[in-house]
XYZ file of C-alpha atoms in Angstrom:
443
model
C 70.403 95.156 76.913
C 72.749 97.127 79.653
C 71.349 99.389 81.863
C 72.861 102.528 81.418
C 75.523 103.000 83.798
C 74.171 105.507 86.785
C 74.710 109.493 86.324
C 77.127 110.076 89.533
C 77.103 113.641 88.511
C 73.557 113.805 89.439
C 72.959 112.344 92.860
C 71.003 115.228 94.827
C 73.223 117.195 97.215
C 71.728 115.762 100.117
C 72.602 112.250 99.425
C 76.122 112.843 98.348
C 76.574 115.245 101.632
C 75.685 112.887 103.998
C 77.813 110.396 102.376
C 81.074 112.942 101.910
C 80.547 113.369 105.972
C 81.292 109.902 106.418
C 84.961 109.168 104.565
C 88.332 110.335 106.485
C 90.071 113.401 104.790
C 91.543 111.836 102.229
C 89.034 109.853 100.556
C 87.117 113.037 100.946
C 89.402 114.835 99.325
C 89.718 112.000 96.436
C 86.056 112.402 95.915
C 86.565 115.828 94.848
C 88.626 114.669 91.646
C 85.550 112.668 90.628
C 83.711 114.952 88.736
C 82.404 118.751 89.222
C 79.446 118.591 91.210
C 81.206 116.149 93.756
C 83.877 119.186 93.659
C 81.209 122.029 94.368
C 79.805 120.072 97.254
C 83.172 119.408 99.140
C 84.278 123.122 98.623
C 80.651 123.842 100.022
C 81.028 122.007 103.185
C 84.469 123.103 103.969
C 83.578 126.364 103.395
C 80.768 126.322 105.849
C 82.535 123.765 108.098
C 80.798 120.493 107.780
C 83.141 118.304 107.020
C 83.952 114.297 108.934
C 83.521 114.173 112.315
C 85.361 111.115 113.069
C 88.698 111.307 111.578
C 91.680 109.130 112.934
C 94.587 111.205 114.078
C 97.794 111.109 112.016
C 101.197 111.734 112.211
C 102.677 114.767 111.091
C 106.500 115.245 110.984
C 109.307 116.790 108.891
C 111.550 115.109 105.755
C 114.950 115.255 104.930
C 113.297 115.554 100.700
C 110.577 117.646 101.575
C 112.601 120.760 103.344
C 110.300 123.429 104.723
C 107.933 123.874 101.713
C 105.986 120.813 102.934
C 104.927 118.475 105.575
C 104.804 114.544 105.988
C 101.345 113.208 106.709
C 100.991 109.268 108.327
C 97.973 108.267 107.754
C 96.610 105.543 111.004
C 93.896 104.675 109.208
C 95.318 103.595 106.015
C 98.901 103.078 106.620
C 99.883 105.387 103.974
C 102.878 108.636 103.998
C 101.704 111.575 102.380
C 102.601 114.969 101.501
C 101.574 118.347 102.320
C 102.460 121.649 101.185
C 102.644 124.730 103.163
C 102.935 128.261 102.662
C 105.211 130.673 103.426
C 106.972 131.518 106.052
C 108.555 128.031 107.178
C 107.688 126.872 110.471
C 110.806 126.136 112.719
C 109.350 124.229 115.591
C 105.610 123.096 117.023
C 104.393 123.462 120.435
C 101.101 121.991 120.262
C 97.888 120.634 118.119
C 93.998 120.639 118.618
C 90.912 121.081 116.435
C 93.132 120.277 113.509
C 95.517 123.077 113.811
C 99.079 122.983 114.768
C 101.002 126.046 116.882
C 103.746 126.512 115.627
C 106.720 129.429 114.994
C 108.128 131.077 112.995
C 112.422 132.121 112.458
C 111.390 134.744 115.649
C 109.903 132.274 117.436
C 106.253 134.359 116.937
C 103.528 132.020 117.365
C 100.717 130.922 114.093
C 97.839 128.573 114.370
C 98.561 126.538 111.073
C 95.554 124.347 109.386
C 98.231 122.204 107.118
C 96.035 120.843 105.095
C 94.128 123.935 104.149
C 96.603 126.255 104.587
C 95.380 128.646 106.673
C 96.799 130.859 109.105
C 96.015 132.823 112.032
C 98.420 135.003 113.465
C 98.726 134.819 117.603
C 100.426 137.591 119.594
C 104.370 138.216 118.816
C 106.577 136.891 121.379
C 107.678 140.527 122.554
C 104.115 140.683 123.698
C 105.473 138.772 125.929
C 104.730 139.399 130.217
C 108.704 138.277 130.554
C 110.397 139.047 127.326
C 111.446 142.629 125.706
C 113.532 142.839 122.377
C 116.981 144.006 121.724
C 117.439 146.451 119.051
C 120.483 147.022 116.739
C 121.429 150.890 115.787
C 118.730 150.339 113.052
C 116.246 149.405 114.667
C 115.970 146.187 113.826
C 115.072 143.067 116.389
C 118.054 141.026 116.749
C 117.630 138.936 120.318
C 115.406 138.804 122.986
C 116.030 139.217 127.167
C 113.782 137.607 128.732
C 113.765 137.439 132.576
C 112.932 135.144 135.499
C 110.318 135.972 137.870
C 107.344 133.940 138.706
C 103.380 135.369 140.113
C 104.953 134.710 143.683
C 105.268 137.798 146.085
C 107.508 139.336 147.138
C 108.934 139.176 143.777
C 112.323 137.819 143.384
C 114.297 138.279 139.946
C 117.384 135.739 138.393
C 119.536 137.172 136.403
C 117.763 138.242 132.528
C 118.563 135.887 129.723
C 119.743 137.292 126.215
C 118.030 134.704 123.210
C 118.550 134.587 120.119
C 115.152 134.527 118.261
C 114.881 130.902 116.949
C 116.076 129.413 119.660
C 113.599 131.392 121.576
C 110.799 129.275 121.269
C 113.023 126.253 121.345
C 114.053 126.613 124.965
C 110.982 128.280 126.187
C 107.639 127.554 124.687
C 106.477 124.018 126.305
C 103.201 123.877 125.433
C 99.554 125.389 123.374
C 96.373 123.889 123.441
C 92.964 125.512 122.251
C 89.522 126.421 122.988
C 87.840 125.442 120.183
C 87.804 125.086 116.395
C 89.585 127.789 115.264
C 87.659 127.475 112.078
C 84.030 128.513 113.651
C 85.227 131.539 115.230
C 86.255 132.778 118.721
C 89.563 130.444 119.678
C 91.793 130.784 122.815
C 94.974 129.359 123.072
C 96.370 128.655 126.388
C 100.463 128.598 126.196
C 102.401 126.414 128.651
C 105.784 128.242 128.938
C 109.233 129.302 130.481
C 110.568 130.873 132.867
C 109.199 128.197 136.125
C 106.401 126.903 133.792
C 104.084 129.387 133.870
C 100.814 130.255 131.835
C 100.058 132.655 129.576
C 96.690 132.939 127.174
C 95.457 135.092 124.234
C 92.768 135.020 121.929
C 92.108 135.019 118.597
C 92.902 139.263 117.817
C 94.643 140.084 120.553
C 97.640 142.152 120.392
C 99.355 140.906 123.704
C 99.577 137.330 125.464
C 97.673 137.787 129.121
C 100.023 136.682 131.756
C 98.106 134.196 134.906
C 100.178 135.837 138.167
C 99.956 131.992 139.578
C 104.034 130.621 141.212
C 103.446 127.002 139.560
C 104.974 125.209 136.674
C 102.209 123.356 134.967
C 103.011 120.265 133.074
C 99.977 119.770 130.727
C 96.320 121.855 130.077
C 93.246 120.758 128.580
C 89.648 122.587 127.483
C 86.240 121.326 128.498
C 83.134 122.977 128.343
C 84.819 126.804 128.281
C 87.167 125.886 131.537
C 90.673 125.092 130.562
C 91.851 122.236 133.300
C 95.734 122.713 134.202
C 97.705 120.525 135.729
C 101.307 121.062 137.908
C 104.269 118.885 137.613
C 103.084 118.032 141.600
C 100.008 116.649 140.008
C 97.868 119.730 141.316
C 94.659 120.580 138.511
C 93.877 124.151 138.670
C 90.922 125.012 136.453
C 90.707 128.621 134.400
C 87.596 130.638 132.809
C 88.771 133.402 130.833
C 85.076 134.359 129.175
C 84.743 137.125 131.987
C 86.326 140.331 132.479
C 88.381 138.538 135.186
C 89.788 135.409 135.275
C 88.445 132.737 137.472
C 90.743 130.425 139.208
C 89.898 127.696 141.178
C 92.552 124.963 142.522
C 90.156 121.540 142.316
C 93.071 119.655 143.510
C 95.988 119.862 145.567
C 99.859 118.807 145.180
C 99.962 114.600 145.816
C 103.542 113.936 144.220
C 105.527 114.884 141.944
C 104.592 113.961 138.673
C 107.624 115.421 136.446
C 107.223 117.678 132.863
C 106.224 114.348 131.222
C 102.539 113.849 132.343
C 99.187 115.215 131.105
C 95.754 115.195 131.703
C 92.594 114.630 129.771
C 88.742 114.296 129.525
C 87.746 110.494 129.473
C 84.552 109.432 126.968
C 83.350 108.590 130.549
C 83.399 111.713 131.882
C 86.339 111.301 134.458
C 89.574 113.579 134.401
C 92.653 111.586 133.668
C 96.005 112.199 135.140
C 98.488 110.179 132.747
C 102.661 109.969 132.992
C 104.809 107.258 131.465
C 104.157 104.752 133.643
C 100.743 104.687 135.288
C 97.018 106.763 134.633
C 95.035 107.720 136.888
C 91.686 108.210 137.694
C 90.353 111.530 138.721
C 86.258 111.932 139.856
C 84.288 114.131 137.153
C 85.278 117.544 136.309
C 83.174 119.767 138.665
C 83.325 117.146 141.585
C 86.717 116.640 143.406
C 85.459 116.216 146.485
C 86.994 113.063 147.854
C 90.452 114.598 146.455
C 91.653 110.919 145.878
C 92.781 109.235 142.902
C 92.599 104.996 141.839
C 95.675 103.640 139.621
C 94.082 102.085 136.487
C 94.989 98.575 134.929
C 94.183 99.915 131.287
C 91.205 101.536 128.985
C 89.311 99.440 127.448
C 88.089 99.614 124.204
C 89.665 103.214 123.338
C 93.331 104.559 122.724
C 94.980 107.411 124.285
C 96.932 109.732 122.178
C 99.727 111.768 124.351
C 102.593 113.687 123.399
C 103.209 117.884 122.295
C 98.792 117.716 120.751
C 96.505 118.089 123.419
C 95.583 114.604 125.167
C 92.939 112.776 123.908
C 90.822 109.200 123.395
C 89.483 107.837 120.542
C 86.821 104.891 120.756
C 88.412 102.076 118.665
C 85.056 101.264 118.293
C 84.210 104.575 115.908
C 87.782 104.366 115.353
C 88.525 100.736 113.854
C 92.009 101.350 112.480
C 92.819 102.414 116.301
C 94.132 99.443 118.922
C 92.002 99.143 121.711
C 93.713 99.962 125.586
C 96.887 101.238 123.359
C 98.659 104.784 123.728
C 100.107 106.058 121.386
C 102.908 108.609 122.277
C 105.621 110.984 120.514
C 108.548 112.517 122.009
C 107.855 115.682 124.693
C 111.034 115.674 126.819
C 111.484 119.123 126.591
C 115.034 119.253 127.929
C 116.394 116.495 125.427
C 114.449 117.549 122.558
C 116.157 121.147 122.938
C 119.022 119.716 123.606
C 120.017 116.974 121.406
C 118.168 117.949 118.137
C 119.629 114.728 116.494
C 118.891 112.331 119.084
C 116.508 109.652 118.124
C 112.735 110.019 118.995
C 110.728 108.233 121.425
C 107.764 107.112 119.335
C 105.554 104.809 119.360
C 102.733 102.890 120.333
C 101.686 101.259 124.237
C 100.182 97.629 124.268
C 98.577 98.292 128.543
C 97.766 94.911 128.447
C 101.338 93.454 127.983
C 103.504 96.118 128.673
C 105.461 96.385 125.282
C 105.906 98.743 123.039
C 105.581 98.901 119.207
C 106.562 100.894 116.123
C 103.771 103.516 114.051
C 105.647 102.872 111.351
C 108.446 101.162 110.215
C 111.255 102.426 108.393
C 110.455 105.426 110.336
C 110.694 108.545 107.684
C 110.879 111.499 109.855
C 113.442 113.819 110.378
C 114.884 114.103 113.952
C 113.904 117.611 114.372
C 111.630 118.712 114.785
C 110.017 115.705 116.363
C 106.837 114.945 114.943
C 103.141 115.631 116.139
C 99.604 114.166 116.565
C 97.194 115.735 114.177
C 93.292 114.927 114.163
C 92.312 116.474 110.054
C 90.240 119.250 109.947
C 88.900 120.604 106.147
C 86.717 123.286 107.425
C 87.730 127.036 106.188
C 86.062 129.680 107.308
C 87.871 132.119 105.136
C 90.849 133.319 106.999
C 92.922 135.434 105.479
C 95.701 133.197 103.833
C 99.641 134.204 104.483
C 101.733 133.125 101.933
C 99.554 132.181 98.983
C 97.430 134.969 97.159
C 94.307 132.165 97.292
C 92.925 129.424 98.294
C 95.299 125.657 97.631
C 92.303 124.692 94.698
C 91.196 121.240 95.554
C 92.746 119.934 92.354
C 96.263 120.622 93.331
C 95.860 120.074 97.100
C 95.515 116.590 95.654
C 98.158 116.656 93.489
C 100.614 118.258 95.996
C 99.509 115.733 98.820
C 100.440 112.480 96.351
C 96.927 111.848 96.888
C 95.408 110.502 93.842
C 91.791 110.071 93.136
C 91.823 106.220 92.319
C 92.497 103.093 93.063
C 90.234 104.192 95.898
C 90.281 102.776 98.808
C 88.354 99.955 100.580
C 86.115 101.813 102.751
C 85.481 104.406 99.559
C 84.512 101.186 97.082
C 82.292 100.756 99.857
C 80.918 103.774 99.683
C 80.606 103.894 95.910
C 78.803 100.689 95.781
C 76.335 102.124 98.106
C 75.784 105.443 95.734
C 75.531 103.082 92.732
C 72.965 101.494 94.335
C 71.368 104.411 95.794
C 71.137 106.013 91.912
C 70.357 102.344 90.225
C 67.335 102.532 92.813
C 66.529 106.376 91.692
C 66.698 105.250 87.919
C 64.118 102.167 87.809
C 61.499 104.780 90.217
C 62.514 107.369 87.204
C 61.506 105.021 84.707
C 58.277 103.117 86.584
C 56.818 106.647 86.581
C 57.243 107.410 82.795
C 56.040 103.927 82.510
C 52.814 104.486 84.665
C 52.280 108.296 82.766
C 52.294 106.472 79.192
């Protein structure tokens, strides 16, 4: 007599939850379509913000077929492309990615935090709330252009001739990069923006009505957040740190200018504790955060069992021991040459994977599925949903609809998911055997 099929819907919630938290986002979405009980568990995980922690980065990009209503997402773990629906209004560009959210801008160059997998949006202060920007209104009082004034925090204040910009072009030219202090789905979050003129810094916390300008005379190339401090690196290699949590901004210079890095340079917190400075030619090892006493840099030959991601997204490391689909000692890069991007929107993009051992470069995917404008960006998926107001939808996207829109199907399951299902099957059989033994003992 054959044993009865296991009751997948009857798995204990704690066991199911512990397994679901091990899955990549596409597998997690597939799991939600198995049965009603699994759908409920996945929805609960997203609602309380408890989602799989180890998510392999994906490449987010625009496609001609999808237009402005959807995005393409290439999964490095599955070597497969998906389509993700987008809420209104359409995205005109993006300038940052962190914690599974992108910093996007609309047709007026106003910035918004967007989680492309959930559709959650959080509005940031408008462009007119920036220090250097003033609106131009027509006779009817409608916004038609921006006037941008050119000055920095140096004293005495010196101003160049103001520049009039179209609404949709302002952000392309004047926003350089943005990074986040934390996951917006968990509540508080601060956005640090590197912008023109002169690569300056402004920040805004979720709920603010204006951007806070940091009156400093430096051109910043990159910025990260670590232990409630923002680490900002100038194009000359200096490192400034900022704490924005008190009534007044705390600013310290922890590493002086040493040589010209250029705009395409990065700062990153390494998993082993050091702060690294990276450009397209070399990686320099700094000391641990808070310990910059020696004021020196050491050139690194490689990064060992780690993969490094650079571009418009927040610069970050991933261990190949935890993310087995990534290649060790490789740099995954997207194009962030700001001047070339905005002046050559139809040009081929500099996107690929660089092998630090043999100095060779390969494709992320071929043929390349993305449009040239706007350029792709790295995204670490995040399905957490804490109930922010949805813009463009009357209700959040139900998971089954998200599955269909994203072209993610529950069957056939990928290899990793199949292994998980086998484990669940064994657990279910064991539970049935225990129940049968208890029934026999009771007789």
